[in-house]
PDB file of C-alpha atoms in Angstrom:
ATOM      1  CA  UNK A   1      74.983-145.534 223.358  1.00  0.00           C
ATOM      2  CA  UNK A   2      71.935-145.822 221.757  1.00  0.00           C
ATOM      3  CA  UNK A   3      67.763-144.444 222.146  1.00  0.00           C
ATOM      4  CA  UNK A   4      65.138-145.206 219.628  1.00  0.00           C
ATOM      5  CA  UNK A   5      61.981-143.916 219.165  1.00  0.00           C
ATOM      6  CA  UNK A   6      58.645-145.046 217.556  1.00  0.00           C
ATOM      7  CA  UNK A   7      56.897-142.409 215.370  1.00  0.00           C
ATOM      8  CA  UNK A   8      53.420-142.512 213.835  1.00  0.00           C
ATOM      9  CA  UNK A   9      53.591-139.486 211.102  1.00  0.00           C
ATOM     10  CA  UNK A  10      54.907-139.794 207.332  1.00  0.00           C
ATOM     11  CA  UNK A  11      58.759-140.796 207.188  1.00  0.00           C
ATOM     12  CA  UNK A  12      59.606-137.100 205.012  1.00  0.00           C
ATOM     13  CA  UNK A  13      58.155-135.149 208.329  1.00  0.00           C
ATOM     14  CA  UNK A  14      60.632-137.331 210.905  1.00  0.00           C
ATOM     15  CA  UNK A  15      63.653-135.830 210.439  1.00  0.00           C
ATOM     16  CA  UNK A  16      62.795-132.423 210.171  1.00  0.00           C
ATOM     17  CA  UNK A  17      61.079-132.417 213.401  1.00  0.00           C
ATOM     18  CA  UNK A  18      64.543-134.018 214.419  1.00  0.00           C
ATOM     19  CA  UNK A  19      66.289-131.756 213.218  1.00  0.00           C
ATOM     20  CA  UNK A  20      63.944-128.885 215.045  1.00  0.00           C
ATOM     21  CA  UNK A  21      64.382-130.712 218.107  1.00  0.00           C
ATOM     22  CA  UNK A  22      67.977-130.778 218.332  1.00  0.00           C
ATOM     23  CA  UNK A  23      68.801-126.880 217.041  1.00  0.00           C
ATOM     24  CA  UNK A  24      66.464-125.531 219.662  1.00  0.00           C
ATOM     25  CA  UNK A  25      68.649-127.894 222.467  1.00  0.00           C
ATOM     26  CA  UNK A  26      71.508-125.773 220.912  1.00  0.00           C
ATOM     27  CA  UNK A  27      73.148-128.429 218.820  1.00  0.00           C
ATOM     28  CA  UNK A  28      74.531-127.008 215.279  1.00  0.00           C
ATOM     29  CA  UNK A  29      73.265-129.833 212.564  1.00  0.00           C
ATOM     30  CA  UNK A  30      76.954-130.489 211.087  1.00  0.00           C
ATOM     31  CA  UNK A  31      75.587-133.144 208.375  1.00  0.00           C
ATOM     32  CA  UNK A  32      71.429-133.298 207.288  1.00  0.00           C
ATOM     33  CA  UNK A  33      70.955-135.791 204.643  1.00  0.00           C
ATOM     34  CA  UNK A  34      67.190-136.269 203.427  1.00  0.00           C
ATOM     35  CA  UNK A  35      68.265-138.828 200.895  1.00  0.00           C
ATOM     36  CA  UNK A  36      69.075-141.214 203.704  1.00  0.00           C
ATOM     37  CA  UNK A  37      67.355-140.050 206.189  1.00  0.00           C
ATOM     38  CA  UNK A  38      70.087-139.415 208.752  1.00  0.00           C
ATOM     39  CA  UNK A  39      71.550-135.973 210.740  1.00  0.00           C
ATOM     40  CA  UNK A  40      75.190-135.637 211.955  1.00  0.00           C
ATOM     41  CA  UNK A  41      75.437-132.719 214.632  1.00  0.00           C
ATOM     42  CA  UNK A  42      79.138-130.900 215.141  1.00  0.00           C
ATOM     43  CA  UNK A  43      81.367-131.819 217.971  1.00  0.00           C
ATOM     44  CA  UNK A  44      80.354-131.073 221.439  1.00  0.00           C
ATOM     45  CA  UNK A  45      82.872-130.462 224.021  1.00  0.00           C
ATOM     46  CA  UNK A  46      81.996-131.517 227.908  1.00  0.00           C
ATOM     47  CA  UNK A  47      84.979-130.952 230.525  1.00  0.00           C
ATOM     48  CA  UNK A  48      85.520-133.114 233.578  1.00  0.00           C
ATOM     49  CA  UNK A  49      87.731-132.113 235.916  1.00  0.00           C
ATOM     50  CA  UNK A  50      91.093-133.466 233.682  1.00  0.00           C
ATOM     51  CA  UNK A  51      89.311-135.178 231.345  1.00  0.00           C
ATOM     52  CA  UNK A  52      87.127-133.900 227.738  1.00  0.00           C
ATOM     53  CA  UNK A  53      84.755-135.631 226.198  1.00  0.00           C
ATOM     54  CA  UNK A  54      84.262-134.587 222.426  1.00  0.00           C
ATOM     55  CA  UNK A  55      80.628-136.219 221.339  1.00  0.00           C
ATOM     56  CA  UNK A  56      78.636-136.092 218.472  1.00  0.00           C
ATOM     57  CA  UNK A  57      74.688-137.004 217.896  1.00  0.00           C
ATOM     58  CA  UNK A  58      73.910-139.314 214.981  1.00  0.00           C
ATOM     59  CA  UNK A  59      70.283-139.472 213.946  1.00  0.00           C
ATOM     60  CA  UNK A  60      69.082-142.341 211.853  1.00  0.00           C
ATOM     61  CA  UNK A  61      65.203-142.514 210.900  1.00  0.00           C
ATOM     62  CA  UNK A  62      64.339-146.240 209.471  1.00  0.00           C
ATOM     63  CA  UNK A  63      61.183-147.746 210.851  1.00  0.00           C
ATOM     64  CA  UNK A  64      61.989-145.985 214.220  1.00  0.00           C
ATOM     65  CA  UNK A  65      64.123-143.363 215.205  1.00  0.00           C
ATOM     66  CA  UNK A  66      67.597-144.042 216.709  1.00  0.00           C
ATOM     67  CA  UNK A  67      69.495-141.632 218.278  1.00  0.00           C
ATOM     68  CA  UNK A  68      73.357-142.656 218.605  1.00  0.00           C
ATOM     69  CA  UNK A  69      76.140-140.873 220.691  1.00  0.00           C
ATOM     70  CA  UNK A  70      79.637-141.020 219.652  1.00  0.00           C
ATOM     71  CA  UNK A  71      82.305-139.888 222.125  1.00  0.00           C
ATOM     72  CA  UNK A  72      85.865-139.656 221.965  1.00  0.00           C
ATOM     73  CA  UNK A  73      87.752-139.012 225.897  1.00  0.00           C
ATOM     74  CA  UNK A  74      90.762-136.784 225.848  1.00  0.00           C
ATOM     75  CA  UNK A  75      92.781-137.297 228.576  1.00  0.00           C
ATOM     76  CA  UNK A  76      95.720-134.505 230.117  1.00  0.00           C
ATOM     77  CA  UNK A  77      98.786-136.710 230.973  1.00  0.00           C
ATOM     78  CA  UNK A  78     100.431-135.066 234.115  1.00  0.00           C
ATOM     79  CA  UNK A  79     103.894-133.840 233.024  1.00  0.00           C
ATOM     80  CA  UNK A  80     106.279-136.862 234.094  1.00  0.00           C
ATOM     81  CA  UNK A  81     104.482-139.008 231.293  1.00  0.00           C
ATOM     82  CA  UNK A  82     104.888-136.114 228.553  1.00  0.00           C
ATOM     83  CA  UNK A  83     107.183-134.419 226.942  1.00  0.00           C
ATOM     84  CA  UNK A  84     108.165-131.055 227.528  1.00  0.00           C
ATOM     85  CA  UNK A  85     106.095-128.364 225.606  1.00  0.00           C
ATOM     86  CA  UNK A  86     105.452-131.769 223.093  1.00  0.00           C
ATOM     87  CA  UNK A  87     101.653-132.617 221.196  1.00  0.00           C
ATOM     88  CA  UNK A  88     101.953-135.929 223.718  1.00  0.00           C
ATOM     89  CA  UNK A  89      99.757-134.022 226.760  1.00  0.00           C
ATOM     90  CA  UNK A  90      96.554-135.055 225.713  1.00  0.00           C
ATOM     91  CA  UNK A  91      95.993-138.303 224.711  1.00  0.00           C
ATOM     92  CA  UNK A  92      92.863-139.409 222.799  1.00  0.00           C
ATOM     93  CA  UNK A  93      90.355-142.321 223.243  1.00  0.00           C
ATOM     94  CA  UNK A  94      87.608-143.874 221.385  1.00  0.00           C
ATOM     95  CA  UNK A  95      84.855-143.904 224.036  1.00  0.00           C
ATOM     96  CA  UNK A  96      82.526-146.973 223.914  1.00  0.00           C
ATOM     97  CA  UNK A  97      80.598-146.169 227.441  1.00  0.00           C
ATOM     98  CA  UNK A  98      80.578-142.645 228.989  1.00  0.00           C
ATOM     99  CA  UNK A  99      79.938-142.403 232.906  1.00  0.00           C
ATOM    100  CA  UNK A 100      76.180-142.642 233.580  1.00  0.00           C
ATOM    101  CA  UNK A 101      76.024-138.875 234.812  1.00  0.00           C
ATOM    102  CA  UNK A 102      77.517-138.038 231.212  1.00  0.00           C
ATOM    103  CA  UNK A 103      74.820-140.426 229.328  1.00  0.00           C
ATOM    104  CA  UNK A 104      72.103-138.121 230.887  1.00  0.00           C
ATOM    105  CA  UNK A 105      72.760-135.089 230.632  1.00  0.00           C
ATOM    106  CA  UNK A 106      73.172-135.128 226.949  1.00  0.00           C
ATOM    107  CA  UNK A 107      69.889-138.118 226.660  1.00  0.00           C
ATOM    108  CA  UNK A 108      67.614-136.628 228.905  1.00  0.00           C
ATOM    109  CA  UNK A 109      67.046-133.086 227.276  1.00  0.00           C
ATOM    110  CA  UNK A 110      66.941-135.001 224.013  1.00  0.00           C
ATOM    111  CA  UNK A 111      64.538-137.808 225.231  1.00  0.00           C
ATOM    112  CA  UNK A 112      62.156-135.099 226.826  1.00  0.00           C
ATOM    113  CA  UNK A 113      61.957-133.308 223.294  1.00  0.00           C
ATOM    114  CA  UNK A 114      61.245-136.256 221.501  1.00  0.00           C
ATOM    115  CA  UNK A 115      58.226-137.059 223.734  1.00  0.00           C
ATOM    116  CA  UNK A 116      56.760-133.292 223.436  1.00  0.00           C
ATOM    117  CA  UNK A 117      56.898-134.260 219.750  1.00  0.00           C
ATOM    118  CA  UNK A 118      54.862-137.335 219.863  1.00  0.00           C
ATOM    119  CA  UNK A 119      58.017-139.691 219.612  1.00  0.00           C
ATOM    120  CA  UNK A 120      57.881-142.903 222.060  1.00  0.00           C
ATOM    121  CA  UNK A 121      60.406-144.453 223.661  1.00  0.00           C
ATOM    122  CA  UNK A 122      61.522-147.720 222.155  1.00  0.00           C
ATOM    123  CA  UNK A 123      61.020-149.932 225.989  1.00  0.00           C
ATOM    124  CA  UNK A 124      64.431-151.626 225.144  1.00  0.00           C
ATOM    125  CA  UNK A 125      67.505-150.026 223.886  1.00  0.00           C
ATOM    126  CA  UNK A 126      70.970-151.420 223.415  1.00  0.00           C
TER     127      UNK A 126
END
């Protein structure tokens, strides 16, 4: 899950703003490395019905900006498939794709503060 962004101000002034953009959305910068140009924020917890998603926010500024999402799904096994009072009730997944719904609601604040900060939307993301 990846965005990137164009930017048209000096490389040493990208990842500050970056960084501005993501603390007032609430995000606590876990990792903010100047030397090479990249943020890591902390964990992020979203809860879905039995389900938690535990995401993080990578920020990489090269010749654009990308903006990565990594997600791991925890998942509450009902009690016939765990073991009584046992650390086997939740088990955890590496999350390549998140549900659409999920996708947006952490992109779209992010996406709309990148664009009030003169950042444009690479047209094709992958």
């Amino acid at each position: 899950m990846v965005q990137s962004f164009h930017y048209d101000i000096p490389k040493s002034d990208v990842l500050e703003k970056c960084r501005n953009i993501l603390i007032k959305l609430d995000y606590e910068i876990d990792i903010y490395a100047t030397e090479s140009n990249m943020l890591i924020t902390r964990p992020i917890q979203l809860r879905r019905a039995l389900r938690r998603y535990d995401y993080i926010v990578y920020l990489q500024v090269n010749d654009r900006i990308q903006v990565h999402v990594a997600a791991e799904r925890s998942i509450f096994k009902r009690g016939s498939q765990s073991t009584f009072g046992g650390d086997n009730q939740i088990e955890k997944q590496a999350e390549s794709t998140m549900p659409i719904r999920l996708q947006k609601k952490i992109y779209q604040p992010i996406h709309r503060g990148m664009i009030k900060n003169n950042f444009r939307p690479n047209k094709i993301s992958k």
